[in-house]
């Protein structure tokens, strides 16, 4: 699931195709027509579907449509890879412990929108990113993998975001693998 540029989506596809992750990205769902993620899916030949939130009467109705698409595609696990909508029990309960999110902070610090700006405003010297299972409360839920990113005194939102993104691309495939192993979808953990 992606709303914007889709670099985390592409990192997952590459991890699968490069045999780092024994999985396949079966479907991309986007909510913004022609967003970067959709363009990446076209280039990478990954099937995609559009569920434009503006066309749904409620968050629940949007989530029901997403669940239908994922069930028809036969997916085992769902990743919110830059999904900028709040999700409801409709989606969370359809994929118990099978719905992951990636967030650009070391949770539980700096939940919600603009996590990178929040970290800069707070003056912390260390931030990062977290991949976690999704629960009803936004940016909560058991953490699967985190990576730390030091903040330099001359960092801007752009420079810090770029370094956090690189770490997100590294930890998201690891988090998918871990979640899948815990569910028994893959063989036992290696090494
Ligand atoms: C990432 O920073 C992720 O943590 C946040 O949204 C951003 C998505 O980036 N939830 P991209 O679309 O994967 O490039």
Coordinates of C-alpha atoms and ligand atoms in Angstrom, one line a residue, residues 4-9 81-84 101-104 165 168-169, ligand 1:
X4 CA 3.5 8.7 -2.6
X5 CA 6.8 8.2 -4.2
X6 CA 6.9 4.4 -3.5
X7 CA 10.6 4.0 -2.9
X8 CA 9.9 1.5 -0.1
X9 CA 7.6 -0.4 -2.4
X81 CA 4.8 1.4 2.6
X82 CA 4.1 5.1 2.9
X83 CA 0.2 4.8 3.2
X84 CA -0.9 8.2 4.3
X101 CA 3.9 -0.2 8.6
X102 CA 7.1 1.7 8.1
X103 CA 7.5 4.9 10.0
X104 CA 10.4 7.5 9.9
X165 CA 14.9 6.5 3.6
X168 CA 13.9 2.1 5.6
X169 CA 14.8 0.3 2.4
Ligands
LIG1 C1 8.5 6.8 4.4 O1 9.4 7.7 5.0 C2 7.7 6.1 5.4 O2 8.4 5.9 6.6 C3 6.5 7.0 5.6 O3 6.2 7.4 4.3 C4 7.4 7.5 3.6 C5 7.2 6.8 2.3 O4 8.3 7.0 1.4 N1 5.4 6.2 6.2 P1 8.2 6.2 -0.1 O5 6.9 6.6 -0.7 O6 8.4 4.8 0.2 O7 9.4 6.8 -0.8

